[in-house]
XYZ file of C-alpha atoms in Angstrom:
683
model
C -0.104 -7.836 -36.264
C -0.578 -6.070 -39.380
C 1.111 -3.492 -41.390
C 3.941 -1.037 -40.036
C 3.178 -2.361 -36.415
C 4.508 -5.649 -37.289
C 7.883 -3.945 -37.421
C 7.875 -1.955 -34.141
C 10.030 -4.529 -32.384
C 12.513 -4.051 -35.084
C 12.998 -0.316 -34.105
C 14.970 -1.624 -30.905
C 16.300 -4.856 -32.323
C 18.293 -3.059 -34.942
C 20.412 -1.432 -32.527
C 20.897 -4.669 -30.530
C 22.227 -6.138 -33.769
C 24.782 -3.430 -34.087
C 25.573 -3.898 -30.562
C 26.476 -7.594 -31.280
C 27.999 -6.662 -34.584
C 30.569 -4.055 -32.579
C 31.108 -6.213 -29.532
C 32.313 -9.319 -31.684
C 33.140 -7.832 -35.212
C 34.044 -4.371 -34.407
C 37.838 -4.567 -34.383
C 37.711 -5.969 -37.891
C 35.597 -3.240 -39.365
C 36.834 -0.047 -40.966
C 35.192 2.473 -38.449
C 35.236 -0.059 -35.559
C 31.618 -0.478 -35.439
C 30.502 3.066 -36.261
C 28.883 2.483 -39.698
C 27.051 -0.597 -38.094
C 25.591 1.827 -35.356
C 24.711 4.441 -38.075
C 23.064 2.037 -40.227
C 20.985 0.588 -37.262
C 19.902 3.768 -35.612
C 19.140 5.226 -39.238
C 16.942 2.274 -39.877
C 15.081 2.662 -36.374
C 14.616 6.445 -37.203
C 12.988 5.460 -40.576
C 10.727 2.860 -39.052
C 9.963 5.280 -36.055
C 8.809 8.001 -38.520
C 6.697 5.643 -40.330
C 5.056 4.424 -37.086
C 4.370 8.015 -35.951
C 2.952 8.920 -39.481
C 0.601 5.724 -39.116
C -0.429 6.788 -35.706
C -1.223 10.211 -36.815
C -3.151 9.567 -40.081
C -5.162 6.230 -38.946
C -8.579 6.277 -37.488
C -9.908 4.384 -34.370
C -8.240 1.455 -33.141
C -5.877 1.582 -36.058
C -4.278 4.670 -34.361
C -2.481 2.497 -31.904
C -1.154 -1.021 -31.090
C -1.109 -3.091 -27.743
C 0.024 -6.724 -28.408
C 1.478 -9.250 -26.197
C 4.422 -10.832 -28.036
C 5.582 -13.438 -25.234
C 4.146 -14.738 -22.119
C 6.463 -15.979 -19.397
C 3.824 -16.838 -16.915
C 0.138 -17.511 -17.508
C -2.362 -16.434 -14.382
C -3.695 -19.251 -12.467
C -5.105 -19.748 -9.025
C -1.701 -19.870 -7.476
C -0.518 -16.877 -9.451
C -3.257 -14.498 -10.017
C -1.186 -12.515 -12.606
C 0.631 -12.985 -15.833
C 3.980 -11.788 -16.934
C 4.109 -10.751 -20.323
C 6.643 -9.015 -22.853
C 4.441 -6.730 -25.017
C 4.309 -3.868 -27.399
C 2.260 -0.532 -26.746
C 2.400 2.045 -29.531
C 0.008 5.220 -28.993
C 0.900 8.626 -29.678
C 3.384 9.259 -26.713
C 5.475 6.152 -27.526
C 5.384 6.884 -31.180
C 6.770 10.285 -30.410
C 9.344 9.130 -27.985
C 10.468 6.528 -30.457
C 11.276 9.187 -32.952
C 12.981 11.341 -30.307
C 15.246 8.509 -29.271
C 16.088 7.052 -32.537
C 16.805 10.628 -33.922
C 19.263 11.678 -31.040
C 20.975 8.077 -31.237
C 21.395 8.561 -34.957
C 23.048 11.894 -34.816
C 25.260 10.887 -31.938
C 26.479 7.952 -33.841
C 27.301 10.315 -36.678
C 29.039 12.771 -34.446
C 31.201 9.938 -32.735
C 32.706 9.539 -36.062
C 34.419 12.908 -35.561
C 34.898 13.020 -31.878
C 35.922 9.290 -31.143
C 37.363 7.875 -34.441
C 38.991 10.978 -35.790
C 40.664 11.689 -32.408
C 42.137 8.293 -32.416
C 40.417 6.949 -29.272
C 41.141 3.018 -28.454
C 38.331 0.743 -27.327
C 36.099 1.897 -30.181
C 34.239 -1.613 -30.687
C 33.372 -1.364 -26.843
C 32.259 2.223 -27.202
C 29.866 1.553 -30.335
C 28.755 -1.754 -28.525
C 27.684 0.352 -25.681
C 25.706 2.864 -27.742
C 23.925 0.195 -29.455
C 22.719 -1.425 -26.345
C 22.102 1.770 -24.893
C 19.613 2.582 -27.706
C 18.199 -0.668 -27.689
C 17.156 -0.592 -23.970
C 15.865 2.785 -24.243
C 13.853 2.147 -27.423
C 12.286 -1.173 -25.859
C 11.538 0.831 -22.696
C 9.451 3.177 -24.611
C 7.107 0.639 -26.273
C 7.079 -1.443 -23.046
C 3.325 -2.413 -22.581
C 3.520 -3.186 -18.781
C 5.305 -2.029 -15.703
C 7.557 -5.232 -15.271
C 8.795 -5.103 -18.849
C 9.445 -1.258 -18.357
C 11.199 -1.991 -15.020
C 13.539 -4.596 -16.824
C 14.658 -2.258 -19.633
C 14.716 0.753 -17.044
C 17.523 -1.309 -15.240
C 19.228 -2.029 -18.527
C 19.355 1.476 -19.438
C 21.031 2.112 -15.992
C 23.659 -0.576 -16.955
C 24.574 0.840 -20.206
C 25.016 4.422 -18.516
C 27.254 2.933 -15.913
C 29.471 1.144 -18.801
C 29.469 4.395 -21.200
C 30.180 6.849 -18.206
C 33.213 4.805 -17.273
C 34.542 4.114 -20.858
C 37.811 5.657 -19.921
C 38.137 3.252 -17.317
C 42.054 3.682 -17.088
C 41.576 7.255 -15.800
C 40.822 8.085 -12.124
C 37.454 9.847 -12.717
C 35.316 7.770 -14.859
C 35.140 4.700 -13.108
C 34.405 6.658 -9.886
C 31.630 8.673 -11.693
C 30.278 5.431 -13.213
C 29.921 3.790 -9.845
C 28.321 6.858 -8.391
C 25.641 6.995 -11.243
C 25.002 3.284 -10.487
C 24.613 3.311 -6.932
C 22.808 6.525 -6.432
C 20.242 5.346 -9.428
C 20.004 1.871 -7.907
C 18.785 3.458 -4.519
C 15.823 5.043 -6.167
C 15.242 1.871 -8.242
C 14.789 -0.124 -5.018
C 11.574 1.876 -4.327
C 10.397 1.356 -7.972
C 11.027 -2.399 -7.476
C 8.722 -2.135 -4.301
C 6.355 -0.342 -6.403
C 6.161 -2.769 -9.151
C 5.531 -5.681 -6.831
C 2.877 -3.513 -4.779
C 1.146 -2.978 -8.475
C 0.931 -6.660 -9.161
C 0.009 -7.379 -5.788
C -2.786 -4.665 -5.621
C -4.404 -5.073 -9.294
C -3.145 -8.403 -10.643
C -1.733 -6.944 -13.685
C 1.137 -4.160 -14.645
C -0.601 -3.325 -17.950
C -0.311 0.526 -18.974
C -3.362 0.828 -21.338
C -6.668 -0.830 -21.853
C -9.778 -1.455 -19.723
C -7.676 -4.113 -17.856
C -4.857 -2.061 -17.235
C -3.802 -1.228 -13.456
C -4.476 2.830 -13.946
C -7.995 1.975 -15.114
C -8.763 -0.851 -12.571
C -7.695 2.148 -9.838
C -10.045 4.337 -11.434
C -12.740 1.730 -11.106
C -11.876 1.044 -7.522
C -12.198 4.644 -6.419
C -15.694 4.412 -7.954
C -16.521 1.216 -6.066
C -16.821 -0.784 -9.380
C -13.961 -3.102 -8.860
C -12.223 -4.586 -5.787
C -8.471 -4.385 -5.194
C -6.025 -5.555 -2.573
C -4.620 -2.722 -0.131
C -2.242 -3.004 2.534
C -0.856 -1.395 5.787
C -4.515 -0.701 6.866
C -4.883 2.188 4.110
C -7.880 3.129 2.088
C -7.707 2.850 -1.716
C -6.634 6.297 -2.839
C -4.012 6.273 0.191
C -2.685 3.125 -1.004
C -2.457 4.317 -4.558
C -0.576 7.391 -3.394
C 2.038 5.228 -1.822
C 2.500 2.999 -4.929
C 2.903 6.258 -6.927
C 5.445 7.657 -4.500
C 7.418 4.479 -4.588
C 7.680 4.439 -8.451
C 8.542 7.931 -7.905
C 11.716 6.908 -6.237
C 12.957 5.433 -9.510
C 11.924 8.437 -11.471
C 13.766 10.645 -9.221
C 16.814 8.694 -9.562
C 16.917 8.343 -13.449
C 15.912 11.928 -14.039
C 18.264 13.409 -11.476
C 15.644 14.909 -9.314
C 16.420 16.267 -5.714
C 17.875 14.686 -3.718
C 18.936 11.986 -6.065
C 20.739 14.474 -8.678
C 24.014 14.170 -7.615
C 25.192 11.724 -9.875
C 24.749 13.653 -13.176
C 27.233 16.356 -12.883
C 29.931 13.634 -12.477
C 28.541 11.823 -15.379
C 30.305 14.280 -17.239
C 33.495 12.224 -17.173
C 32.105 10.064 -19.890
C 32.529 10.752 -23.674
C 30.789 13.943 -24.704
C 28.594 12.053 -27.290
C 27.469 9.859 -24.464
C 26.648 12.853 -22.399
C 24.437 14.162 -25.173
C 22.644 10.715 -25.480
C 22.206 10.428 -21.729
C 20.978 14.020 -21.197
C 18.677 14.377 -24.181
C 16.988 11.073 -25.188
C 17.820 8.116 -23.019
C 18.497 7.687 -19.324
C 17.585 11.099 -17.848
C 14.373 11.319 -20.017
C 13.287 7.627 -18.960
C 12.085 8.871 -15.523
C 9.924 11.684 -16.888
C 8.611 9.428 -19.529
C 7.557 6.819 -17.115
C 5.493 9.499 -15.137
C 3.855 10.423 -18.299
C 3.161 6.806 -19.343
C 1.647 6.041 -15.790
C -0.277 9.494 -15.921
C -3.822 7.968 -15.649
C -2.666 6.307 -12.464
C -1.036 9.381 -10.952
C -3.901 11.687 -11.928
C -5.989 9.765 -9.299
C -3.879 11.090 -6.390
C -3.729 14.906 -5.630
C -0.933 14.160 -3.039
C 1.358 12.139 -5.564
C 0.893 15.145 -8.041
C 1.591 17.619 -5.590
C 4.791 15.939 -4.381
C 5.760 15.659 -8.137
C 5.068 19.222 -8.833
C 6.956 20.714 -5.782
C 10.027 18.288 -6.250
C 10.189 19.488 -9.867
C 9.880 23.396 -9.220
C 12.440 23.056 -6.198
C 14.813 21.042 -8.370
C 14.387 23.470 -11.374
C 15.474 26.496 -9.151
C 17.973 24.495 -6.897
C 20.054 23.313 -9.948
C 19.943 26.603 -11.756
C 21.611 28.342 -8.955
C 24.538 26.002 -9.064
C 24.991 26.493 -12.901
C 25.860 30.153 -12.515
C 29.317 29.335 -10.880
C 30.393 26.279 -12.754
C 33.842 26.651 -15.001
C 33.649 23.733 -17.144
C 31.343 23.802 -20.368
C 29.679 20.232 -19.630
C 29.143 21.084 -15.968
C 26.964 24.044 -16.771
C 24.966 21.739 -19.247
C 24.734 19.145 -16.549
C 23.223 21.285 -14.059
C 20.876 22.915 -16.769
C 19.646 19.485 -17.501
C 18.983 18.802 -13.752
C 16.782 22.088 -13.952
C 14.951 21.492 -17.217
C 13.752 17.965 -16.218
C 12.676 19.775 -13.098
C 10.276 22.045 -15.386
C 9.174 18.484 -16.805
C 8.163 17.314 -13.186
C 6.572 20.699 -12.475
C 4.260 20.405 -15.451
C 3.376 16.609 -14.958
C 2.445 17.433 -11.312
C 0.634 20.790 -12.169
C -1.636 19.033 -14.648
C 0.079 20.043 -17.818
C 0.502 16.711 -19.372
C 0.908 18.223 -23.006
C 3.406 20.884 -21.664
C 5.517 18.313 -20.069
C 5.644 16.080 -23.131
C 6.231 19.292 -25.281
C 9.078 20.368 -23.283
C 10.488 16.760 -23.284
C 10.602 16.875 -26.986
C 12.041 20.397 -27.341
C 14.797 19.731 -24.638
C 15.823 16.545 -26.377
C 16.598 18.517 -29.300
C 18.421 21.691 -27.965
C 20.161 19.626 -25.124
C 21.703 17.307 -27.737
C 22.400 20.284 -29.942
C 24.511 21.928 -26.771
C 26.314 18.995 -25.780
C 27.213 18.068 -29.346
C 28.124 21.780 -29.788
C 30.194 21.518 -26.527
C 31.906 18.397 -27.947
C 32.878 20.444 -31.120
C 34.412 23.032 -28.847
C 36.092 20.428 -26.743
C 37.579 18.894 -29.977
C 38.916 22.390 -31.085
C 40.250 22.867 -27.613
C 42.195 19.670 -27.561
C 39.770 18.319 -25.000
C 40.087 21.431 -22.593
C 36.687 22.027 -20.964
C 37.385 25.241 -18.918
C 35.676 27.951 -20.441
C 38.098 30.423 -19.021
C 40.696 29.003 -21.284
C 38.359 29.767 -24.231
C 37.352 32.933 -25.730
C 37.064 34.078 -29.365
C 35.943 31.010 -31.057
C 32.861 32.877 -32.593
C 34.944 33.614 -35.736
C 37.147 30.692 -35.792
C 34.115 28.059 -35.465
C 31.170 29.958 -37.251
C 28.912 26.848 -37.509
C 29.531 25.629 -34.096
C 28.846 28.979 -32.940
C 25.596 29.828 -34.681
C 24.125 26.488 -33.912
C 25.188 26.366 -30.083
C 23.644 29.935 -29.860
C 20.340 28.563 -31.411
C 20.401 25.887 -28.618
C 21.300 28.465 -26.015
C 18.367 30.829 -26.952
C 16.000 27.668 -26.888
C 17.518 26.771 -23.382
C 16.967 30.125 -21.937
C 13.468 30.281 -23.158
C 13.908 33.296 -25.543
C 11.126 34.032 -28.171
C 10.721 32.482 -30.590
C 12.985 29.524 -29.937
C 11.525 26.060 -29.257
C 12.407 26.189 -25.668
C 10.392 29.476 -25.156
C 6.862 27.828 -26.194
C 7.611 24.734 -24.149
C 8.696 26.374 -21.056
C 6.002 29.018 -21.104
C 3.174 26.326 -21.323
C 4.838 24.540 -18.556
C 4.559 27.571 -16.266
C 1.098 28.746 -17.765
C -0.372 25.220 -17.131
C 0.961 25.248 -13.545
C -0.216 28.579 -12.870
C -3.892 28.189 -13.963
C -3.995 25.052 -11.848
C -2.306 26.455 -8.970
C -4.757 29.548 -9.059
C -7.640 26.752 -9.347
C -7.346 26.000 -5.522
C -4.167 24.024 -5.602
C -2.023 26.306 -3.791
C 1.118 23.891 -3.630
C 1.182 24.228 -7.335
C 1.768 27.963 -6.704
C 4.852 27.351 -4.717
C 6.318 25.049 -7.602
C 5.408 27.824 -10.072
C 7.248 30.501 -8.240
C 10.382 28.328 -8.121
C 10.095 27.594 -11.581
C 9.555 31.290 -12.450
C 12.664 32.323 -10.413
C 14.800 29.602 -12.349
C 14.002 31.264 -15.561
C 16.131 34.169 -14.576
C 19.076 31.954 -13.497
C 18.743 29.960 -16.759
C 19.253 33.012 -18.932
C 22.156 34.057 -16.705
C 24.146 30.782 -16.633
C 23.153 30.092 -20.432
C 24.714 33.198 -21.740
C 27.534 33.413 -19.439
C 28.499 30.203 -20.883
C 28.199 31.518 -24.541
C 29.960 34.771 -23.936
C 32.889 32.895 -22.196
C 33.280 30.297 -24.764
C 32.960 32.338 -27.961
C 33.183 35.995 -27.399
C 35.973 38.297 -26.457
C 39.484 37.576 -27.058
C 41.257 34.235 -26.899
C 42.635 33.508 -23.518
C 45.093 30.772 -24.362
C 47.206 29.803 -27.476
C 44.795 26.824 -28.169
C 41.798 29.222 -28.302
C 44.073 31.284 -30.783
C 44.256 28.495 -33.229
C 41.625 25.702 -32.433
C 41.570 22.165 -34.068
C 39.174 22.322 -37.112
C 36.172 20.038 -37.027
C 34.895 17.897 -40.206
C 31.453 17.383 -41.443
C 30.703 14.638 -39.284
C 30.541 17.018 -36.294
C 28.949 19.861 -38.105
C 26.282 17.845 -40.021
C 24.352 16.719 -36.736
C 24.727 20.493 -35.300
C 23.176 22.026 -38.320
C 20.306 19.774 -38.298
C 19.599 20.152 -34.627
C 20.180 23.793 -34.921
C 17.363 24.012 -37.415
C 14.992 21.978 -35.028
C 15.915 24.153 -31.939
C 14.740 27.083 -33.946
C 11.567 25.806 -35.366
C 10.304 22.906 -33.229
C 8.174 25.153 -31.142
C 5.701 25.428 -33.995
C 4.253 21.937 -33.185
C 2.266 23.337 -30.358
C 1.878 27.210 -30.230
C -0.867 27.228 -27.495
C -0.617 30.943 -26.730
C -1.048 31.894 -30.468
C -4.213 29.610 -30.639
C -5.677 31.207 -27.597
C -5.059 34.603 -28.962
C -6.165 34.118 -32.596
C -8.275 30.883 -32.529
C -5.839 29.274 -35.147
C -5.877 25.556 -34.980
C -1.968 25.164 -34.461
C -1.838 23.151 -31.196
C -0.547 20.151 -33.360
C 1.250 18.273 -30.492
C -2.196 18.349 -28.317
C -4.212 17.040 -31.054
C -1.691 14.157 -31.688
C -1.516 13.151 -28.020
C -5.231 13.141 -27.950
C -5.347 11.024 -31.100
C -4.906 7.431 -29.801
C -7.558 4.811 -29.650
C -10.144 5.518 -26.969
C -9.839 2.068 -25.669
C -6.300 2.488 -24.459
C -7.265 5.224 -22.226
C -4.150 7.201 -22.691
C -5.249 10.153 -24.604
C -5.302 13.607 -23.323
C -9.020 14.043 -23.058
C -9.137 10.995 -20.572
C -6.335 12.580 -18.368
C -8.096 15.907 -18.433
C -11.238 14.255 -16.986
C -9.386 12.614 -14.288
C -7.773 15.929 -13.362
C -10.928 17.741 -13.250
C -12.668 15.143 -11.301
C -13.133 16.241 -7.670
C -13.008 12.389 -6.527
C -9.478 12.394 -7.810
C -6.886 15.143 -8.488
C -9.654 17.732 -8.371
C -7.615 20.083 -10.349
C -9.704 23.140 -11.545
C -8.168 25.581 -14.061
C -8.511 29.284 -13.461
C -9.569 31.491 -16.189
C -7.072 34.155 -16.318
C -7.981 35.308 -19.727
C -6.161 36.607 -22.620
C -4.495 39.262 -20.515
C -3.187 36.711 -18.016
C -1.816 34.554 -20.803
C 0.089 37.629 -22.017
C 1.388 38.556 -18.872
C 2.413 35.117 -17.857
C 4.273 34.839 -21.206
C 5.780 38.343 -20.829
C 6.949 37.815 -17.226
C 8.691 34.321 -18.127
C 10.236 36.012 -21.317
C 11.083 39.227 -19.193
C 13.109 37.082 -16.538
C 14.767 35.198 -19.414
C 16.008 38.530 -20.832
C 16.974 39.875 -17.580
C 19.252 37.181 -16.847
C 20.793 36.958 -20.354
C 21.126 40.926 -20.194
C 23.101 40.747 -17.044
C 25.354 37.979 -18.586
C 25.875 40.195 -21.485
C 26.972 43.175 -19.492
C 29.343 41.473 -17.346
C 30.893 38.752 -19.737
C 30.600 40.036 -23.134
C 33.776 42.074 -22.927
C 37.276 41.560 -24.543
C 38.678 40.185 -21.247
C 36.078 39.064 -18.844
C 36.578 38.540 -14.975
C 34.648 36.237 -12.754
C 32.175 38.400 -11.238
C 30.804 35.633 -9.242
C 33.543 35.885 -7.000
C 31.612 38.690 -5.454
C 29.453 36.196 -3.853
C 32.039 35.127 -1.193
C 30.976 32.037 0.899
C 27.734 31.874 -1.257
C 30.109 30.979 -4.252
C 31.804 28.430 -2.234
C 28.806 26.883 -1.266
C 27.543 26.901 -4.917
C 30.805 25.417 -6.233
C 30.544 22.534 -3.426
C 27.082 22.019 -4.617
C 25.659 22.787 -1.291
C 27.814 20.047 0.011
C 25.196 17.364 -1.393
C 28.062 14.964 -2.005
C 29.675 15.411 1.574
C 26.167 14.893 2.849
C 25.662 11.523 1.043
C 29.311 10.389 1.990
C 28.230 11.265 5.556
C 25.064 9.288 5.373
C 27.042 6.456 4.130
C 29.942 6.473 6.233
C 28.893 8.264 9.453
C 25.343 6.872 9.623
C 24.704 3.670 7.470
C 28.072 1.958 8.513
C 27.563 2.400 12.141
C 24.039 1.120 12.028
C 25.221 -1.864 9.843
C 27.902 -2.560 12.388
C 25.534 -2.416 15.200
C 23.243 -4.619 13.168
C 26.146 -7.115 12.659
C 27.014 -7.098 16.298
C 23.337 -7.870 17.068
C 23.361 -10.618 14.854
C 26.403 -12.295 15.782
C 26.171 -11.830 19.715
C 22.320 -12.062 20.122
C 21.038 -13.983 17.281
C 23.955 -16.287 16.627
C 24.371 -16.516 20.232
C 20.988 -17.917 20.792
C 21.308 -20.391 18.020
C 24.815 -21.485 19.228
C 23.532 -21.890 22.630
C 20.862 -24.122 21.652
C 23.195 -26.137 19.598
C 25.652 -26.238 22.514
C 22.952 -27.680 24.786
C 21.846 -30.179 22.152
C 25.373 -31.574 21.530
C 25.928 -31.664 25.430
C 22.778 -33.684 25.959
C 23.315 -35.704 22.761
C 26.902 -36.726 24.440
C 25.186 -37.601 27.742
C 22.454 -39.963 25.968
C 25.018 -41.496 23.537
C 26.908 -43.035 26.684
C 23.716 -44.595 27.707
C 23.307 -46.224 24.052
C 25.774 -48.860 24.594
C 23.964 -51.605 22.820
C 24.474 -54.235 25.637
C 21.280 -55.779 26.522
C 22.128 -56.484 30.392
C 23.058 -52.692 30.701
C 19.444 -51.856 29.281
C 17.912 -54.372 31.626
C 19.956 -52.840 34.677
C 18.742 -49.440 33.602
C 15.036 -50.621 33.529
C 15.297 -52.223 36.983
C 16.724 -49.125 38.320
C 14.064 -46.919 36.831
C 11.338 -49.195 38.112
C 13.015 -48.999 41.642
C 13.128 -45.045 41.515
C 9.599 -44.931 40.331
C 8.138 -47.195 43.165
C 10.176 -45.159 45.526
C 8.791 -41.858 44.356
C 5.202 -43.204 44.524
C 5.885 -44.472 48.009
C 7.343 -41.541 49.486
C 4.450 -38.986 47.867
C 1.510 -41.444 48.339
C 2.308 -42.427 51.997
C 3.060 -46.071 51.295
C 5.943 -46.056 53.987
C-alpha cells in the first residue's frame, strides 16, 4: 500500500473511534460526544476528498486500489474459496465515500442544534449510534467482496434499528424500529442465500478484477470458464436467479415495493437520523450495491428488466401517497421511496451513470430537505403537522430559501441539480426502451407520470409550511434556530443549486462541450478492475448478455424528452401553487373521497402485511408445529417406546445366573429340534 490509499481504512475507522469515545466517555464530555463525532467525520471527509482527487488525477493502475487486508480462510481442497477483508477504491466507491462522509459530517453539526440545544437526554448513546452508523456505511462502500459487503450491510441495518428507536420510552419509535428491522431482514434472507450461491457458483465473492465473480460469469457465458450451476438451470438463467436473490436485500434496504413499508414509520426517529438514513446510508446502500455489481447484472436482461419495472412502479406508487400526507417528514419519506425508484429504473434501464448521478444529487437535496424540516420542527416546538404551520417564510428566511432550493431540485425544475439527474434517468430509460426493450417503456411511462405527482406534493409541502398566514400561535412566533442548524442548510442549498453541473449531458449533446464530468470520472478507473463505464456499456450492448440497443432520437427527441419531464414537473407545481399558495388554504385532496382514504392508509399495505403474518404465516406455522409434534415426534416417540418395551423384556432374561442361561439354551435346543422335526417330517 502506498500513498493516500494507505489511509482508506481510516476513513471508516475514525467514526468507529468516535463511537467508542461517545459510548464510554460521552457523559463526561462537554457536548456529550458531539465534538468527537464532528472531528471524526470531518477527518473522514478530508480523507475521502483526497482519495477522490487521487483517483481523478492518477493514471493507469494508480487511479484505483484493490487490496486484501486480512484473510480469514485460505482456499483449499476442502474449502475451494477464501474469505477476506479487503479495500476496493475505484471512481464509484471514491465518489460514495465523499457523499457519505459529507452528509455524516453535516448531520453531526446539525445535531448540535437539534439534539444538544433542545436538551435531549441520552446524547452519548445518540452520538455513539451516529458514529457506528457512519463507520458501517463507509466500510460497506469500500468493501472489496460480497461477503464483506453483506457483513456491513447488516451492521447498517442494526444501527438504523438503534437510532430509529432512540426515543424508546415512547410508544412509536420502538415499534417503528422493530418494523424496519424485520422488513429489511426479510429481504436480507434472500441476500444471504444469494451470497452463498455466489461463492458456491464461482468460488469467489470479489467485485473487481479478472478473478471477480462478475468477470467469471462473463467468461462462463463465453464458454471460457466453468462454473457450478444448480436446480438444473443453464448458466444465464442461474445467474439471473442469483441476481434476483441479491435484489431481495436491495429492495428491503432501498425501500422498493413491496418492502417499502418500513421507511415512513422510520420517521419516528430524530430528524438528523432521518436525513442520514434517507440521503447517504441505509437507503442508499441497496442502490449502491446494484451499481457495485453492475457488471454482473448487465449479463441478465431479465434481472435488468425486473429492476427497471420495480423501480418505475415504486417511483409512481410512492409519489401518489405523498400527495395526501399531512406531516412534513412523511411527505419527505414517500419522496425518498419514489426517488430511489428512479435510481433503480436507471440501473435497470441501462443508465448506470444516470443512476449514480441521481444518487449523488439526491443525497444532497434530500439531506437538505430533512435538515430543513428539522429546522422547522425546532421552530414549531416539534410539531410536524403542516396544517399547523404557515407564514414561516418571513420568520425563517435562511431555512425557507435553502428548503426552496432543495424542493426545486426534488421536483426536477430547471436548472437545479435534480432536473439534470432525473432528466438523464428518463432519457437513458427511453432510448434503451425504444431500442427493442419494451419492458423499459413501461418503467419509463411510470417514471414520467411520477414527475407530475412529485411536483405537486413537493410544492404543496412548501406552500403549506412557509406561505400563507400562520395557522397557530406557535407559527406566529416560532423558536429561532442557531448557526449550527443554518450552516449545514446553506452548504447543502448551494450544492442543490449547482451540483447538476457535474454531468450536463443534454448540453453536451446540443453543443458538443466536454462537460459530462461525472461520466468521465466513472470511466476513469483502472482497466484491470473491469468496473468502468466503457466496460459496462459493452456488456449492455452485447446480444449475448443484456442486448440493450440505444435508439437514436436525435437532438429533437432529446429536447422533447427534457421538455416533457420539465413540463410535467411545472404542471404539478403549478397546480399546487393554485390550490395552496393562498392566505388560508383548505385541503383540496378531500375531494378524492375514498381514494384519499386509500392513499392515507398507504393502499392498506401495512394491513396486508399484518394479515400475511397473522392470517397466513401463523396458521401455517401452527399446522407445521402440529405435524411436527404429532407425526414426526409421534414416530420417534413410538420407536423409542417399542425399544424401551423390548429392552425391559430382554433385561428380565439377563439375570446373571448360570443355571438359568443353561436352562434357556436347553429350551432353545428342544424348540429348534421340534421345529425341524415338524417341518422336515421327522415324526
